[in-house]
PDB file of C-alpha atoms in Angstrom:
ATOM      1  CA  MET A   1      16.396 108.194  87.890  1.00 53.00           C
ATOM      2  CA  ARG A   2      15.855 104.413  87.565  1.00 57.00           C
ATOM      3  CA  VAL A   3      18.577 104.185  84.913  1.00 53.00           C
ATOM      4  CA  PHE A   4      21.018 105.985  87.200  1.00 51.00           C
ATOM      5  CA  THR A   5      20.182 103.613  90.107  1.00 56.00           C
ATOM      6  CA  LYS A   6      20.695 100.510  87.928  1.00 55.00           C
ATOM      7  CA  TYR A   7      23.970 101.958  86.616  1.00 56.00           C
ATOM      8  CA  LYS A   8      25.075 102.662  90.184  1.00 58.00           C
ATOM      9  CA  GLN A   9      24.214  99.086  91.253  1.00 61.00           C
ATOM     10  CA  PHE A  10      26.128  97.687  88.274  1.00 53.00           C
ATOM     11  CA  THR A  11      29.152  99.846  89.116  1.00 56.00           C
ATOM     12  CA  VAL A  12      29.141  98.721  92.752  1.00 52.00           C
ATOM     13  CA  ILE A  13      28.830  95.029  91.779  1.00 55.00           C
ATOM     14  CA  ALA A  14      31.603  95.349  89.175  1.00 51.00           C
ATOM     15  CA  ALA A  15      33.884  97.060  91.693  1.00 50.00           C
ATOM     16  CA  LEU A  16      33.257  94.344  94.290  1.00 46.00           C
ATOM     17  CA  LEU A  17      33.990  91.582  91.765  1.00 45.00           C
ATOM     18  CA  PHE A  18      37.189  93.351  90.712  1.00 52.00           C
ATOM     19  CA  ILE A  19      38.355  93.742  94.320  1.00 50.00           C
ATOM     20  CA  HIS A  20      37.483  90.093  95.047  1.00 51.00           C
ATOM     21  CA  GLY A  21      39.479  89.013  91.971  1.00 51.00           C
ATOM     22  CA  ILE A  22      42.517  91.045  93.061  1.00 47.00           C
ATOM     23  CA  THR A  23      42.264  89.520  96.537  1.00 46.00           C
ATOM     24  CA  LEU A  24      42.227  85.988  95.092  1.00 49.00           C
ATOM     25  CA  LEU A  25      45.264  86.708  92.927  1.00 54.00           C
ATOM     26  CA  SER A  26      47.245  88.105  95.821  1.00 55.00           C
ATOM     27  CA  GLN A  27      46.488  85.339  98.316  1.00 70.00           C
ATOM     28  CA  GLU A  28      49.531  83.514  99.569  1.00 87.00           C
ATOM     29  CA  LEU A  29      49.664  79.753  99.255  1.00 84.00           C
ATOM     30  CA  PRO A  30      49.418  77.693 102.417  1.00 92.00           C
ATOM     31  CA  LYS A  31      52.747  76.422 103.748  1.00 90.00           C
ATOM     32  CA  GLY A  32      53.857  73.401 101.744  1.00 88.00           C
ATOM     33  CA  ALA A  33      51.618  74.106  98.734  1.00 92.00           C
ATOM     34  CA  ILE A  34      53.250  73.930  95.312  1.00 92.00           C
ATOM     35  CA  GLN A  35      51.634  75.104  92.083  1.00 93.00           C
ATOM     36  CA  VAL A  36      53.483  74.818  88.786  1.00 93.00           C
ATOM     37  CA  PHE A  37      52.013  76.012  85.498  1.00 94.00           C
ATOM     38  CA  PRO A  38      53.303  74.880  82.080  1.00 91.00           C
ATOM     39  CA  GLU A  39      54.448  78.364  81.076  1.00 93.00           C
ATOM     40  CA  SER A  40      56.604  78.667  84.204  1.00 94.00           C
ATOM     41  CA  ILE A  41      58.566  75.428  83.727  1.00 96.00           C
ATOM     42  CA  GLN A  42      62.275  76.083  83.255  1.00 97.00           C
ATOM     43  CA  TRP A  43      64.066  73.356  81.306  1.00 98.00           C
ATOM     44  CA  VAL A  44      67.791  72.783  81.809  1.00 98.00           C
ATOM     45  CA  ASN A  45      70.219  70.285  80.341  1.00 98.00           C
ATOM     46  CA  ALA A  46      70.097  67.006  82.220  1.00 97.00           C
ATOM     47  CA  PRO A  47      73.111  66.024  84.329  1.00 96.00           C
ATOM     48  CA  ALA A  48      76.048  64.326  82.631  1.00 96.00           C
ATOM     49  CA  SER A  49      74.780  60.963  83.918  1.00 94.00           C
ATOM     50  CA  LEU A  50      72.253  61.027  81.034  1.00 97.00           C
ATOM     51  CA  PRO A  51      73.246  60.938  77.370  1.00 98.00           C
ATOM     52  CA  PRO A  52      73.339  64.401  75.729  1.00 98.00           C
ATOM     53  CA  GLY A  53      70.037  65.833  74.519  1.00 98.00           C
ATOM     54  CA  ALA A  54      67.907  65.175  77.603  1.00 99.00           C
ATOM     55  CA  MET A  55      66.437  68.073  79.544  1.00 99.00           C
ATOM     56  CA  ILE A  56      64.904  68.202  83.021  1.00 98.00           C
ATOM     57  CA  SER A  57      62.865  70.473  85.242  1.00 98.00           C
ATOM     58  CA  VAL A  58      62.623  69.719  88.962  1.00 98.00           C
ATOM     59  CA  LEU A  59      59.139  70.646  90.191  1.00 98.00           C
ATOM     60  CA  GLU A  60      59.402  69.535  93.817  1.00 97.00           C
ATOM     61  CA  GLY A  61      62.143  68.486  96.202  1.00 97.00           C
ATOM     62  CA  ASN A  62      65.675  67.554  95.240  1.00 97.00           C
ATOM     63  CA  PRO A  63      66.395  64.164  93.620  1.00 97.00           C
ATOM     64  CA  GLN A  64      69.849  64.126  95.252  1.00 96.00           C
ATOM     65  CA  GLN A  65      68.528  64.492  98.808  1.00 97.00           C
ATOM     66  CA  GLU A  66      66.316  62.443 101.131  1.00 98.00           C
ATOM     67  CA  GLY A  67      62.610  62.908 100.541  1.00 97.00           C
ATOM     68  CA  ILE A  68      60.052  63.018  97.783  1.00 97.00           C
ATOM     69  CA  PHE A  69      60.808  64.697  94.469  1.00 98.00           C
ATOM     70  CA  THR A  70      58.968  65.280  91.217  1.00 98.00           C
ATOM     71  CA  MET A  71      60.671  66.206  87.974  1.00 98.00           C
ATOM     72  CA  ARG A  72      59.842  66.425  84.314  1.00 98.00           C
ATOM     73  CA  VAL A  73      62.150  64.842  81.777  1.00 99.00           C
ATOM     74  CA  LYS A  74      62.284  65.594  78.060  1.00 99.00           C
ATOM     75  CA  PHE A  75      63.937  63.219  75.574  1.00 99.00           C
ATOM     76  CA  PRO A  76      64.301  64.269  71.919  1.00 99.00           C
ATOM     77  CA  PRO A  77      63.311  62.018  69.003  1.00 99.00           C
ATOM     78  CA  PHE A  78      65.387  58.842  68.597  1.00 98.00           C
ATOM     79  CA  TYR A  79      66.939  59.115  72.062  1.00 99.00           C
ATOM     80  CA  LEU A  80      68.404  56.057  73.792  1.00 98.00           C
ATOM     81  CA  LEU A  81      69.031  55.607  77.500  1.00 98.00           C
ATOM     82  CA  PRO A  82      71.021  52.349  77.810  1.00 97.00           C
ATOM     83  CA  ALA A  83      70.241  49.611  80.314  1.00 98.00           C
ATOM     84  CA  HIS A  84      70.456  50.912  83.864  1.00 98.00           C
ATOM     85  CA  THR A  85      69.014  50.573  87.361  1.00 98.00           C
ATOM     86  CA  HIS A  86      67.803  52.966  90.048  1.00 97.00           C
ATOM     87  CA  PRO A  87      68.462  52.711  93.807  1.00 97.00           C
ATOM     88  CA  LYS A  88      64.747  53.289  94.496  1.00 97.00           C
ATOM     89  CA  ASP A  89      61.443  52.768  92.680  1.00 97.00           C
ATOM     90  CA  GLU A  90      60.837  55.122  89.755  1.00 97.00           C
ATOM     91  CA  ARG A  91      57.228  56.217  89.044  1.00 98.00           C
ATOM     92  CA  VAL A  92      56.652  57.630  85.576  1.00 99.00           C
ATOM     93  CA  THR A  93      53.676  59.316  83.876  1.00 99.00           C
ATOM     94  CA  VAL A  94      53.879  60.156  80.163  1.00 99.00           C
ATOM     95  CA  LEU A  95      52.707  63.716  79.432  1.00 98.00           C
ATOM     96  CA  GLU A  96      53.600  64.211  75.747  1.00 98.00           C
ATOM     97  CA  GLY A  97      54.751  61.928  72.959  1.00 99.00           C
ATOM     98  CA  ALA A  98      55.709  58.319  73.541  1.00 99.00           C
ATOM     99  CA  VAL A  99      58.475  56.357  75.227  1.00 99.00           C
ATOM    100  CA  TYR A 100      59.513  52.708  74.958  1.00 99.00           C
ATOM    101  CA  VAL A 101      60.674  50.767  78.014  1.00 98.00           C
ATOM    102  CA  GLY A 102      62.165  47.304  78.118  1.00 98.00           C
ATOM    103  CA  PHE A 103      63.620  45.197  80.903  1.00 97.00           C
ATOM    104  CA  GLY A 104      66.929  43.372  80.906  1.00 95.00           C
ATOM    105  CA  ASN A 105      70.656  44.009  80.693  1.00 95.00           C
ATOM    106  CA  ALA A 106      70.700  44.306  76.897  1.00 93.00           C
ATOM    107  CA  ILE A 107      68.691  46.556  74.614  1.00 94.00           C
ATOM    108  CA  ASP A 108      65.962  44.518  72.928  1.00 95.00           C
ATOM    109  CA  THR A 109      63.711  46.970  71.089  1.00 94.00           C
ATOM    110  CA  ALA A 110      61.403  44.208  69.839  1.00 95.00           C
ATOM    111  CA  ASN A 111      60.315  43.430  73.400  1.00 94.00           C
ATOM    112  CA  ALA A 112      59.958  46.993  74.676  1.00 98.00           C
ATOM    113  CA  GLN A 113      56.555  48.331  75.714  1.00 98.00           C
ATOM    114  CA  LYS A 114      55.305  51.601  74.195  1.00 98.00           C
ATOM    115  CA  PHE A 115      53.853  54.127  76.661  1.00 99.00           C
ATOM    116  CA  THR A 116      51.823  57.027  75.265  1.00 99.00           C
ATOM    117  CA  VAL A 117      50.196  60.131  76.779  1.00 99.00           C
ATOM    118  CA  GLY A 118      48.458  59.313  80.057  1.00 99.00           C
ATOM    119  CA  SER A 119      50.335  56.038  80.599  1.00 99.00           C
ATOM    120  CA  TYR A 120      51.937  55.246  83.948  1.00 99.00           C
ATOM    121  CA  TYR A 121      54.605  52.745  84.858  1.00 98.00           C
ATOM    122  CA  LEU A 122      56.823  51.875  87.804  1.00 98.00           C
ATOM    123  CA  ASN A 123      60.376  50.625  87.406  1.00 96.00           C
ATOM    124  CA  PRO A 124      61.211  48.629  90.535  1.00 97.00           C
ATOM    125  CA  VAL A 125      64.356  49.243  92.553  1.00 97.00           C
ATOM    126  CA  ASN A 126      67.517  47.711  91.037  1.00 97.00           C
ATOM    127  CA  GLU A 127      65.606  46.270  88.034  1.00 98.00           C
ATOM    128  CA  ALA A 128      67.616  46.710  84.827  1.00 98.00           C
ATOM    129  CA  HIS A 129      65.720  48.535  82.081  1.00 98.00           C
ATOM    130  CA  PHE A 130      66.372  50.651  78.996  1.00 98.00           C
ATOM    131  CA  VAL A 131      64.402  53.547  77.536  1.00 98.00           C
ATOM    132  CA  PHE A 132      64.169  54.975  74.029  1.00 99.00           C
ATOM    133  CA  THR A 133      62.007  57.259  71.911  1.00 99.00           C
ATOM    134  CA  GLY A 134      60.789  57.151  68.341  1.00 97.00           C
ATOM    135  CA  GLU A 135      60.286  60.011  65.928  1.00 97.00           C
ATOM    136  CA  GLU A 136      58.197  62.140  68.308  1.00 96.00           C
ATOM    137  CA  GLY A 137      60.290  62.302  71.480  1.00 98.00           C
ATOM    138  CA  VAL A 138      58.675  62.396  74.925  1.00 99.00           C
ATOM    139  CA  ILE A 139      58.023  64.439  78.037  1.00 99.00           C
ATOM    140  CA  PHE A 140      57.371  62.405  81.170  1.00 99.00           C
ATOM    141  CA  GLN A 141      57.111  63.076  84.878  1.00 99.00           C
ATOM    142  CA  VAL A 142      59.075  61.109  87.454  1.00 98.00           C
ATOM    143  CA  THR A 143      58.113  60.984  91.116  1.00 98.00           C
ATOM    144  CA  GLY A 144      60.245  59.153  93.620  1.00 97.00           C
ATOM    145  CA  LEU A 145      62.154  59.213  96.858  1.00 97.00           C
ATOM    146  CA  GLY A 146      65.657  60.610  96.979  1.00 97.00           C
ATOM    147  CA  PRO A 147      68.456  60.244  96.892  1.00 97.00           C
ATOM    148  CA  TRP A 148      67.784  59.081  93.344  1.00 94.00           C
ATOM    149  CA  GLY A 149      70.179  58.204  90.594  1.00 94.00           C
ATOM    150  CA  LEU A 150      70.986  55.707  87.913  1.00 94.00           C
ATOM    151  CA  GLU A 151      73.726  53.186  87.386  1.00 96.00           C
ATOM    152  CA  TYR A 152      74.471  51.837  83.936  1.00 97.00           C
ATOM    153  CA  ILE A 153      74.674  48.058  83.666  1.00 95.00           C
ATOM    154  CA  ASP A 154      78.136  48.061  82.043  1.00 81.00           C
ATOM    155  CA  GLU A 155      79.414  50.027  85.067  1.00 55.00           C
ATOM    156  CA  LYS A 156      78.371  47.289  87.500  1.00 51.00           C
ATOM    157  CA  LYS A 157      81.162  44.938  88.447  1.00 42.00           C
TER     158      LYS A 157
END
């Protein structure tokens, strides 16, 4: 009889935990909450404003509209983004690999700073800079205020 009672208690506790787990999984997020998991990120080719080979995934907002946005950017190995500026500050966190960033109108790889996983940097508004990768490529996250874009230095007149 005692064994049956303990088995019954175990069954009731297991059922309650299962129901609680289902309830947690089915809860709706509060308004405005965003949760993105690595396996759900959808990469697409970057817009034509970037050299071929780059990929992006917008996690929040729309970089082309007013307001905050967050996107992930993936550059392959030996990628070069020529000197350019942005109309607003660009906040970058490196998630995988490494990226090199240098300031100025001309590419000067000797004076570029290497940023590895966990590094953060801010490129100020209208400050000319160039970006390149080495043999490992990079994935970084950009957060900023839209509308966002880039203008290559040789396009400025």
